[in-house]
mmCIF file of C-alpha atoms and ligand atoms in Angstrom:
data_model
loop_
_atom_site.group_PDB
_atom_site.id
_atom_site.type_symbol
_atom_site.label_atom_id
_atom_site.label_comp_id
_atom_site.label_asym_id
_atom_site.label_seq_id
_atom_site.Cartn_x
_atom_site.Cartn_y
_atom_site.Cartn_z
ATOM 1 C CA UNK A 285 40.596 23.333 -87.119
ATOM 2 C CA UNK A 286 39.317 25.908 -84.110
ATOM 3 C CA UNK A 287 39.968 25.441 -80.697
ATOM 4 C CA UNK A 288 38.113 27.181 -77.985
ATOM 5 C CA UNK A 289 39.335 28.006 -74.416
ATOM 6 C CA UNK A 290 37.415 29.051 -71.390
ATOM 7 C CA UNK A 291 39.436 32.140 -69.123
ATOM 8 C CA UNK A 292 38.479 33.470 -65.405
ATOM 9 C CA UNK A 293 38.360 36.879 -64.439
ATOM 10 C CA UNK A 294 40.671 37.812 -61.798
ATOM 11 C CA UNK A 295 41.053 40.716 -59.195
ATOM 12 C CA UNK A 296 44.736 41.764 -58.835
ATOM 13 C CA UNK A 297 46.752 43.990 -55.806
ATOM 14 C CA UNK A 298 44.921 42.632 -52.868
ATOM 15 C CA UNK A 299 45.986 46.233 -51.455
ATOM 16 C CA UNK A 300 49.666 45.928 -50.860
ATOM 17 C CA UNK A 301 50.331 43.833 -53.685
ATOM 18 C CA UNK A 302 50.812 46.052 -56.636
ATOM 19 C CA UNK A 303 51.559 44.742 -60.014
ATOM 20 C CA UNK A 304 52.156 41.045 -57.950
ATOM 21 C CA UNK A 305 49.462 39.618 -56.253
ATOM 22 C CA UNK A 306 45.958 38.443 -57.913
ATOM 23 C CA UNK A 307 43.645 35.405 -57.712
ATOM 24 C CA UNK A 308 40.942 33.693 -60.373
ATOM 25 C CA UNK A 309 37.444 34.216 -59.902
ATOM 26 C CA UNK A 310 34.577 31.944 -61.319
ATOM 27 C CA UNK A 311 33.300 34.004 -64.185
ATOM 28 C CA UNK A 312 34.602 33.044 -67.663
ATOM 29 C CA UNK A 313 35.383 34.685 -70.806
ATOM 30 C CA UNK A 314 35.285 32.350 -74.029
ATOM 31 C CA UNK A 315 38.308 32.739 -76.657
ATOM 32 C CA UNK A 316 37.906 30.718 -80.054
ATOM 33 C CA UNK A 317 40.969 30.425 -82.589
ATOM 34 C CA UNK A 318 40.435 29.374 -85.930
ATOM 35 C CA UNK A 319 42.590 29.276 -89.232
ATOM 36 C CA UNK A 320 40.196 30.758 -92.077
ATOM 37 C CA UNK A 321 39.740 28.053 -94.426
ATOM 38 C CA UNK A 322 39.949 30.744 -97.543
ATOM 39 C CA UNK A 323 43.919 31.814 -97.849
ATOM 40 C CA UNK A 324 44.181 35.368 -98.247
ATOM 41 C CA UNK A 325 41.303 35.758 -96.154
ATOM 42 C CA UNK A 326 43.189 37.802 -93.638
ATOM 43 C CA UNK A 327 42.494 38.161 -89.828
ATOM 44 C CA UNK A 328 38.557 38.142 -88.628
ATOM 45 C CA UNK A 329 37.778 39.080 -84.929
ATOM 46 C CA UNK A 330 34.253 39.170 -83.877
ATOM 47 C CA UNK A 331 33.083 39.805 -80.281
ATOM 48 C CA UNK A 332 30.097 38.326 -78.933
ATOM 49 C CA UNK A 333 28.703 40.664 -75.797
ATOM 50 C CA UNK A 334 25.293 38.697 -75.087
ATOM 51 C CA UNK A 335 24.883 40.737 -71.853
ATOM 52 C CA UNK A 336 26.075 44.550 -73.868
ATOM 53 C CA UNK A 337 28.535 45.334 -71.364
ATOM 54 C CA UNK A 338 30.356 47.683 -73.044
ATOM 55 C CA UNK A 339 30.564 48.940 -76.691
ATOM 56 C CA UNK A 340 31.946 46.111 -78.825
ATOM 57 C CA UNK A 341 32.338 49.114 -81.691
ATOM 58 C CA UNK A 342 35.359 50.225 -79.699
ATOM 59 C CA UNK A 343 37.359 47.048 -79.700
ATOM 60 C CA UNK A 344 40.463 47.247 -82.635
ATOM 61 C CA UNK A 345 39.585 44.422 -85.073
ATOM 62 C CA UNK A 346 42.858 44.597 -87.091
ATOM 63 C CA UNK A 347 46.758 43.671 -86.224
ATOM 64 C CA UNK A 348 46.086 46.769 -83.221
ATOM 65 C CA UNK A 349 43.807 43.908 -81.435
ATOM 66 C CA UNK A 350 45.211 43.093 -77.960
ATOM 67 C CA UNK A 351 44.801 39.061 -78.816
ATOM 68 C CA UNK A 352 46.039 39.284 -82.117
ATOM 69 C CA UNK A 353 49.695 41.157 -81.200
ATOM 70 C CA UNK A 354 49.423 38.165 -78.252
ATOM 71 C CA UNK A 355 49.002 35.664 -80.997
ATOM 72 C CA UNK A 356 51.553 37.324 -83.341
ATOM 73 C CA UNK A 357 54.208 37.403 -80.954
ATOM 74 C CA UNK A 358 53.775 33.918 -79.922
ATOM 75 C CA UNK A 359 53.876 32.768 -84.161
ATOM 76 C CA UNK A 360 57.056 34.778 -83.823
ATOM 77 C CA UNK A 361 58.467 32.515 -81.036
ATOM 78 C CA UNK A 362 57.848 29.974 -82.949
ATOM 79 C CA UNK A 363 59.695 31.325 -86.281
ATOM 80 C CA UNK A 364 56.202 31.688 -87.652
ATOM 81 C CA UNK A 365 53.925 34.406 -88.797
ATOM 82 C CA UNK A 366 49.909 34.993 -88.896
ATOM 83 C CA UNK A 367 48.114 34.991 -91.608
ATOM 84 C CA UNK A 368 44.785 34.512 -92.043
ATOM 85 C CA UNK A 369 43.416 34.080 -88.446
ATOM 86 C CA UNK A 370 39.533 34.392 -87.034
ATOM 87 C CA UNK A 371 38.997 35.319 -83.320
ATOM 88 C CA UNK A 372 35.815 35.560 -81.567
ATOM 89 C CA UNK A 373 35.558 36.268 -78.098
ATOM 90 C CA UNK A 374 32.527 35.487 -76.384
ATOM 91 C CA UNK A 375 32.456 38.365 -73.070
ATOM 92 C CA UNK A 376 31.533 37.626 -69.933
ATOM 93 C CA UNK A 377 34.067 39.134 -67.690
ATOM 94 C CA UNK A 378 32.541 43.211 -67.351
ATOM 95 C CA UNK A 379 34.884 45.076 -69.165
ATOM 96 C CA UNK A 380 37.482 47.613 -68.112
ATOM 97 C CA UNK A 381 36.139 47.272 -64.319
ATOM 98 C CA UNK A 382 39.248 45.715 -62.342
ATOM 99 C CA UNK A 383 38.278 42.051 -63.272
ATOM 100 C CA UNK A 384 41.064 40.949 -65.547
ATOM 101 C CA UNK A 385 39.210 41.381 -68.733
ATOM 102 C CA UNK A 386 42.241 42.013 -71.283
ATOM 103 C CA UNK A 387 44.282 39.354 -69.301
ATOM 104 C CA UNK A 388 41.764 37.286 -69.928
ATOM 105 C CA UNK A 389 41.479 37.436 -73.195
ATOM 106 C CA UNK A 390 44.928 37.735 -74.090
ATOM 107 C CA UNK A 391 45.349 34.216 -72.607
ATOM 108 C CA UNK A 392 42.824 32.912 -74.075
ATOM 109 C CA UNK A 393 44.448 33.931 -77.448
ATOM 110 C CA UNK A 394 47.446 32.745 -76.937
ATOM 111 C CA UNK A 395 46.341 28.963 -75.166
ATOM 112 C CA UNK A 396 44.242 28.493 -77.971
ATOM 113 C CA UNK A 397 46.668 29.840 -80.709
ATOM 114 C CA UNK A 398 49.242 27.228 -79.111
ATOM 115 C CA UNK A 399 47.242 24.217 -79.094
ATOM 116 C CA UNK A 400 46.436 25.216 -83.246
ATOM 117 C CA UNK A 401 50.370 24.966 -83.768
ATOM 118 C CA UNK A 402 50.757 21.776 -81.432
ATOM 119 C CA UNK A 403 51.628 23.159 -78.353
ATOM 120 C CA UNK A 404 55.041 24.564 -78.866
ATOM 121 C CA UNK A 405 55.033 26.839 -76.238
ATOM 122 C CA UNK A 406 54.691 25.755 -72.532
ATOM 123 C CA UNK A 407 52.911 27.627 -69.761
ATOM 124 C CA UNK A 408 55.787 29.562 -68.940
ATOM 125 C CA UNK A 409 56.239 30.957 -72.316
ATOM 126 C CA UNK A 410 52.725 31.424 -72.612
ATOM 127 C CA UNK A 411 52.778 33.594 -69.223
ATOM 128 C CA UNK A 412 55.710 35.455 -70.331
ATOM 129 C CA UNK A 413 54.195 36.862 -73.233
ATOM 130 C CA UNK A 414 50.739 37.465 -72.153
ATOM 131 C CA UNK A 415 52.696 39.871 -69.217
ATOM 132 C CA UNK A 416 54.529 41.595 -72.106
ATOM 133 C CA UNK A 417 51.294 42.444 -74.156
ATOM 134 C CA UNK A 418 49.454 42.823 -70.478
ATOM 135 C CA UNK A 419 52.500 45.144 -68.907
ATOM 136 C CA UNK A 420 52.332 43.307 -65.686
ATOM 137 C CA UNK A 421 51.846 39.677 -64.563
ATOM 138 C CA UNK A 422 49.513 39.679 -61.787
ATOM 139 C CA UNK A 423 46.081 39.230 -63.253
ATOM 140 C CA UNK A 424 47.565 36.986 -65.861
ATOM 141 C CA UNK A 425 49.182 34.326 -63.602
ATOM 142 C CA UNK A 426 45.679 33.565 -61.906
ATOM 143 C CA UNK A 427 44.054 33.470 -65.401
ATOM 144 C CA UNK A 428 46.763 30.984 -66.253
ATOM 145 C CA UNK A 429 47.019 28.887 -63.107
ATOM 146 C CA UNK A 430 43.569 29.571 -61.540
ATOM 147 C CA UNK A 431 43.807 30.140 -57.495
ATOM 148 C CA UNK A 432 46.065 33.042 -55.644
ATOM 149 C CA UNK A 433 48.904 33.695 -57.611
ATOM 150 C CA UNK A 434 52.328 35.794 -56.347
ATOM 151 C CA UNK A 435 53.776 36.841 -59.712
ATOM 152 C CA UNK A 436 57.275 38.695 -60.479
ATOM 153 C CA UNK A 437 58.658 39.573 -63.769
ATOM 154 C CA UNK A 438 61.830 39.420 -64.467
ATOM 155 C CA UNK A 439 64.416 41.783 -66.329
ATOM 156 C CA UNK A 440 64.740 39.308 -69.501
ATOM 157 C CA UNK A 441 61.236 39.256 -69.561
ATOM 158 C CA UNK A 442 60.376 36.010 -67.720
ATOM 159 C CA UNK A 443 57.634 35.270 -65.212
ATOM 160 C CA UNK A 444 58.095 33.651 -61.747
ATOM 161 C CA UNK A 445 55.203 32.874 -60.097
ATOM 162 C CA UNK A 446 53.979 30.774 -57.377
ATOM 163 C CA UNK A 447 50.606 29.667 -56.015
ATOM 164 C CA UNK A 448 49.269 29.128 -52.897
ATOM 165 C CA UNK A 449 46.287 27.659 -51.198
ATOM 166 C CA UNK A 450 43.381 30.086 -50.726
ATOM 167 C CA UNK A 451 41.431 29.192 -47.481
ATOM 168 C CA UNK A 452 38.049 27.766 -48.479
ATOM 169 C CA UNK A 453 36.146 29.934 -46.205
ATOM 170 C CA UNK A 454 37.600 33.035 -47.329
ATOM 171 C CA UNK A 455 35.266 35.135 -50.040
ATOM 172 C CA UNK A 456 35.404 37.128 -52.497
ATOM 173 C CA UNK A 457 32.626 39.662 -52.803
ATOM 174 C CA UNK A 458 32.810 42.119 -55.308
ATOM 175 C CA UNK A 459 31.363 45.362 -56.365
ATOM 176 C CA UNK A 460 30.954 45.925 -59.769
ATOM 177 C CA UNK A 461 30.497 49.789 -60.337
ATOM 178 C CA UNK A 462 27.960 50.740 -63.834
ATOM 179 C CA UNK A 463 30.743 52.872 -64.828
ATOM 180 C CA UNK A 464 34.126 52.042 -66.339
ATOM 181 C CA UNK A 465 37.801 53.188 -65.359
ATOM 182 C CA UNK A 466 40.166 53.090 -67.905
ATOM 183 C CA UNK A 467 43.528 51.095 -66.998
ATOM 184 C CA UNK A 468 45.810 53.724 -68.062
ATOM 185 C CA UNK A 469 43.906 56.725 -66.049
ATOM 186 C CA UNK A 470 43.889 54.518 -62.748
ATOM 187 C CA UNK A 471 47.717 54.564 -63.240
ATOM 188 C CA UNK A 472 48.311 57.858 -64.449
ATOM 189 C CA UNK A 473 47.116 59.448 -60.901
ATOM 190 C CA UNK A 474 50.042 57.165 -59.612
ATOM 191 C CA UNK A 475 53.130 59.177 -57.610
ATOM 192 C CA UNK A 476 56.275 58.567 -59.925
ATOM 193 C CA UNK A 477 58.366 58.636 -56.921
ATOM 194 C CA UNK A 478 57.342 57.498 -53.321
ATOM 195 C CA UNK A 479 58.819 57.876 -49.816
ATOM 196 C CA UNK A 480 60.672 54.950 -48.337
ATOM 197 C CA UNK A 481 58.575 55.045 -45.373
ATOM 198 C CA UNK A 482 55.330 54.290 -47.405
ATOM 199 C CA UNK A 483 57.408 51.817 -49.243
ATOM 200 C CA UNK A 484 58.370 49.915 -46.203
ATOM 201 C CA UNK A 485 54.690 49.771 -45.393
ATOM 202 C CA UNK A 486 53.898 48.239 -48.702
ATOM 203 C CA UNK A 487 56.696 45.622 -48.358
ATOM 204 C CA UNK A 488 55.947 44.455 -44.846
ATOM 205 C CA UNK A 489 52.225 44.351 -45.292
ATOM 206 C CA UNK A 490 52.769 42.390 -48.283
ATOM 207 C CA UNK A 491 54.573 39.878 -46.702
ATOM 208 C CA UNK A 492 52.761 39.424 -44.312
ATOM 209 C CA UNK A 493 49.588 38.726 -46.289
ATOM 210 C CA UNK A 494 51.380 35.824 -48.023
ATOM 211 C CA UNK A 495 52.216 34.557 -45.058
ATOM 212 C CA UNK A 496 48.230 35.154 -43.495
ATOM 213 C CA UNK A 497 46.711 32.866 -46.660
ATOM 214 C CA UNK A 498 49.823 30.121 -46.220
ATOM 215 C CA UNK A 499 49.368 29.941 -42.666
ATOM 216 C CA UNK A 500 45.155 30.478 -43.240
ATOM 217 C CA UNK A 501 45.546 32.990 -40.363
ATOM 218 C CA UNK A 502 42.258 35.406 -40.405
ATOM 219 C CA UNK A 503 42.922 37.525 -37.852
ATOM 220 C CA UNK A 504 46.426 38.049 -39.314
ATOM 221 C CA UNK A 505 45.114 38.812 -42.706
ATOM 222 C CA UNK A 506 42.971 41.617 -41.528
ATOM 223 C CA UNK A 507 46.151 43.850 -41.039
ATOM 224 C CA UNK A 508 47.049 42.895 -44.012
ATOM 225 C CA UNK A 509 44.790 43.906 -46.888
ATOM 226 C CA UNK A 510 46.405 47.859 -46.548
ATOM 227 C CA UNK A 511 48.246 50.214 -49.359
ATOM 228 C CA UNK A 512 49.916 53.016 -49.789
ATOM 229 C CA UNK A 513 51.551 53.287 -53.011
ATOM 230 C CA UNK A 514 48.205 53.305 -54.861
ATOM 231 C CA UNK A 515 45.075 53.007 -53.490
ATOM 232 C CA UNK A 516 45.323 56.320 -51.279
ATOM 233 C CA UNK A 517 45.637 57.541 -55.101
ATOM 234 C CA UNK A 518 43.032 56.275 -56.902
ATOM 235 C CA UNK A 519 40.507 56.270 -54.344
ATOM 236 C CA UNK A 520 39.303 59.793 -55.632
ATOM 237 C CA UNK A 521 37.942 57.831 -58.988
ATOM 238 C CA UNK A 522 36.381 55.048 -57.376
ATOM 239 C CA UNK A 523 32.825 56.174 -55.333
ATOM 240 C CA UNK A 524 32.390 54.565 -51.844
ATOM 241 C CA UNK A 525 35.931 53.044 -51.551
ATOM 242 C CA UNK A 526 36.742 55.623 -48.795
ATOM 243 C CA UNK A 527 33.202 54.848 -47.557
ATOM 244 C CA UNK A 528 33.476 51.516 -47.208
ATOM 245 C CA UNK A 529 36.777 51.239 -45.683
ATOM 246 C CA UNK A 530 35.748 53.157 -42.645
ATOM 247 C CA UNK A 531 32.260 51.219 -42.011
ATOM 248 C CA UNK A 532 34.181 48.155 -43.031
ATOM 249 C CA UNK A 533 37.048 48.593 -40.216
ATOM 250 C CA UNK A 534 36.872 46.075 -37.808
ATOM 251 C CA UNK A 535 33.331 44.469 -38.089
ATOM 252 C CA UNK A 536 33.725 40.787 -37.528
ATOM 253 C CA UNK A 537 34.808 38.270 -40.454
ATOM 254 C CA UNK A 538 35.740 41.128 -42.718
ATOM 255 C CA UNK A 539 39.228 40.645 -43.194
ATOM 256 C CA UNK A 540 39.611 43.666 -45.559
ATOM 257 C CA UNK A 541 38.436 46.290 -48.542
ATOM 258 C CA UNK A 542 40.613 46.762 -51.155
ATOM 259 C CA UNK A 543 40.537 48.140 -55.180
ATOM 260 C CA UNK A 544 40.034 44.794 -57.432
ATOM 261 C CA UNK A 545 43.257 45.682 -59.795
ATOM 262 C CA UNK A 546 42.888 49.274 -61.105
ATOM 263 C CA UNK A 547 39.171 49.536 -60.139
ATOM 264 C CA UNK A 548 36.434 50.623 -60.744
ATOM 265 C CA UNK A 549 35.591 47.553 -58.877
ATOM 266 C CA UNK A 550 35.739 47.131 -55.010
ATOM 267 C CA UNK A 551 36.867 43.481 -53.628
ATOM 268 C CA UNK A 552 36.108 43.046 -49.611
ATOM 269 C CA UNK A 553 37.240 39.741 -48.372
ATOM 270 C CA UNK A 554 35.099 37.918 -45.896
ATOM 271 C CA UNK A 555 35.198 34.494 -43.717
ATOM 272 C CA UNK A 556 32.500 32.509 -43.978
ATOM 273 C CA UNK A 557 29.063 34.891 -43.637
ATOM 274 C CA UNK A 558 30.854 37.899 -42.800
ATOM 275 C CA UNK A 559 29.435 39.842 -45.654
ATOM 276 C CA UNK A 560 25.834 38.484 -45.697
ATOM 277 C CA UNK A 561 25.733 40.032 -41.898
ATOM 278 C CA UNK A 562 26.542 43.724 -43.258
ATOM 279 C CA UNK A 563 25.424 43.474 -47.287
ATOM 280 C CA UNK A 564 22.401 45.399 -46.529
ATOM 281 C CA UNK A 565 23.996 48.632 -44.944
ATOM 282 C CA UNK A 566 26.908 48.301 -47.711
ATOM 283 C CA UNK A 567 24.057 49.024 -50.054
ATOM 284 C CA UNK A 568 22.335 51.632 -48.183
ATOM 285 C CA UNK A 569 25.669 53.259 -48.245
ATOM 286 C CA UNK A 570 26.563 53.258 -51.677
ATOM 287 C CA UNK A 571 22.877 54.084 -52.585
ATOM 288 C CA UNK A 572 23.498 57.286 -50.860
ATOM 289 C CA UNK A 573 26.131 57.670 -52.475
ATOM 290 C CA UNK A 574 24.018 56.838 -55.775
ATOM 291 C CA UNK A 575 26.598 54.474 -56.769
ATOM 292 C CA UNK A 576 24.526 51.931 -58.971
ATOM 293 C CA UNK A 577 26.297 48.192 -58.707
ATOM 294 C CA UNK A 578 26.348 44.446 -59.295
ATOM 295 C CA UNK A 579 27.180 42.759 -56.057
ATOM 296 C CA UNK A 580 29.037 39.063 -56.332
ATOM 297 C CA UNK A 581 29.741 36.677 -54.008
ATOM 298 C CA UNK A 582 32.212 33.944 -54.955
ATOM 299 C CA UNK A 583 34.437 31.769 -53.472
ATOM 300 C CA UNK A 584 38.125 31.394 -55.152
ATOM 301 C CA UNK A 585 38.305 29.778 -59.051
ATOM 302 C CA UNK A 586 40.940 27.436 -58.829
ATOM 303 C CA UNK A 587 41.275 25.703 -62.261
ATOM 304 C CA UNK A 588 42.736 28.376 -64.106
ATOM 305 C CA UNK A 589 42.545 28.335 -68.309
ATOM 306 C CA UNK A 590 41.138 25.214 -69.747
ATOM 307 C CA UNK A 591 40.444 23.959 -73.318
ATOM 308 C CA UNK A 592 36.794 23.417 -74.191
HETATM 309 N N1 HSE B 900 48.253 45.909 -61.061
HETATM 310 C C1 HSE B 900 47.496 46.598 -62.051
HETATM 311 C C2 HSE B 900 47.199 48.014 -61.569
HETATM 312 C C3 HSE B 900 46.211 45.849 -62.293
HETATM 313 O O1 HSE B 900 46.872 48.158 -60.396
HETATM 314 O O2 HSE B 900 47.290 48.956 -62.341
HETATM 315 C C4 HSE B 900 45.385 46.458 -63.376
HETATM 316 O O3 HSE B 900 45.656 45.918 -64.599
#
């Protein structure tokens, strides 16, 4: 028996959301599951990278595999253990670009592994443990659930989340950078410590940006999409953020530019047009800048993982 399970990307932060906020976006990584037939036969994991995105050479294909300690740890919840186990993921989702790629996949693992053993674990197990192989739960609870997702992990290891309704006329345009930026670099320039005035900022911008997409408040939201416990960090490694931000600052219908999740990727949030009206000097811009991209447009995904 295989099962295969179809996962969106997600961008996670929003700006003052660190480590909490994210939403699904509509492009889809594939995860299949299968027992091998042959016992013995030990654990397979192929990748399948139609559009070479990134070197597949790199990716562990033993027990160190990201979906595979996913899958082993939920075995282990259910007083189980692996064995001989083939995984292919089929890539979509650019890799290690701020787009939820390893949430994504370690979802898919783990949905897929659960519906081989029956569906012993429910959704909130399954988001539990994809936040403890992930380290955080904000791109995962999008990938789950689909839509905007606040997400909040608790001491014992739980996951509270919540979703609410995106406004339909709010996109999502990304920028999807040639080059990659590695996860653990983005949050090694991070401050260990940080003052209580930049905190404060965080917290009330943050709230406030909940409260923009629940009350579908525009003009609200546009104050809201601001940091300062990590973008004014990281901006050094991503080219054109800084860029952007100031020839993005109050045109009309752009609500805000932010870092999609660690970056590399840029995410600038738009009401209905707004982007198409300044796409072509965002370009120009990051041309001069000789920043070679992928621009997206897409409005929010809000299915979340499903079985295929
Ligand atoms: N919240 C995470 C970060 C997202 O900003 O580092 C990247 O996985």
């Amino acid at each position: 028996m295989k099962v295969s399970v179809k996962v969106p990307a997600t961008t996670a932060n929003l700006g003052p959301g660190f480590d909490c906020l994210g939403l699904a976006l509509p492009l889809y990584n594939e995860i299949t599951v299968e027992e091998q037939v042959m016992p013995g036969s030990g654990i397979e994991i192929n990748i399948i990278d139609d559009n070479e995105t990134f070197d597949t050479l790199s990716i562990p294909k033993d027990e160190n595999n990201i979906v595979y300690k996913a899958i082993e740890l939920l075995y282990n919840f259910v007083g189980q253990s692996v064995s001989d186990i083939k995984i292919t993921i089929k890539t979509n989702i650019p890799v290690t670009r701020g787009l939820g790629s390893s949430a994504s996949v370690i979802v898919g693992g783990l949905v897929a592994a659960n519906e081989l053993l029956g569906k012993p674990a429910d959704k909130a197990v399954i988001l539990s443990i994809a936040s403890e192989v992930e380290g955080h739960p904000d791109n995962v609870a999008p990938a789950i659930f689909g839509g905007f997702c606040i997400s909040s992990m608790e001491n014992d290891g739980s996951v509270s989340y919540s979703k609410i309704p995106w406004p339909s006329d709010w996109k999502l345009n990304v920028i999807i950078p040639d080059y990659e930026l590695d996860t653990k670099i983005a949050r090694s320039v991070l401050p260990v410590n940080i003052s209580i005035k930049d905190a404060a900022f965080n917290i009330r911008k943050c709230a406030m940006l909940v409260d923009a997409v629940y009350r579908q408040d525009s003009e609200s939201m546009k104050k809201c999409l601001k940091d300062k416990l990590h973008q004014p960090y990281r901006e050094q490694l991503i080219k054109g953020f800084k860029e952007l931000n100031e020839f993005l600052e109050n045109k009309d219908d752009i609500l805000g530019c932010v870092i999609s999740g660690a970056g590399p990727t840029i995410l600038i949030i738009s009401k209905d047009d707004g982007f198409e009206k300044v796409q072509n000097d965002v370009k120009t811009i990051l041309s001069d800048l000789n920043v070679n991209c992928d621009i997206r447009t897409f409005n929010i995904e809000n299915e979340g993982t499903k079985v295929i």
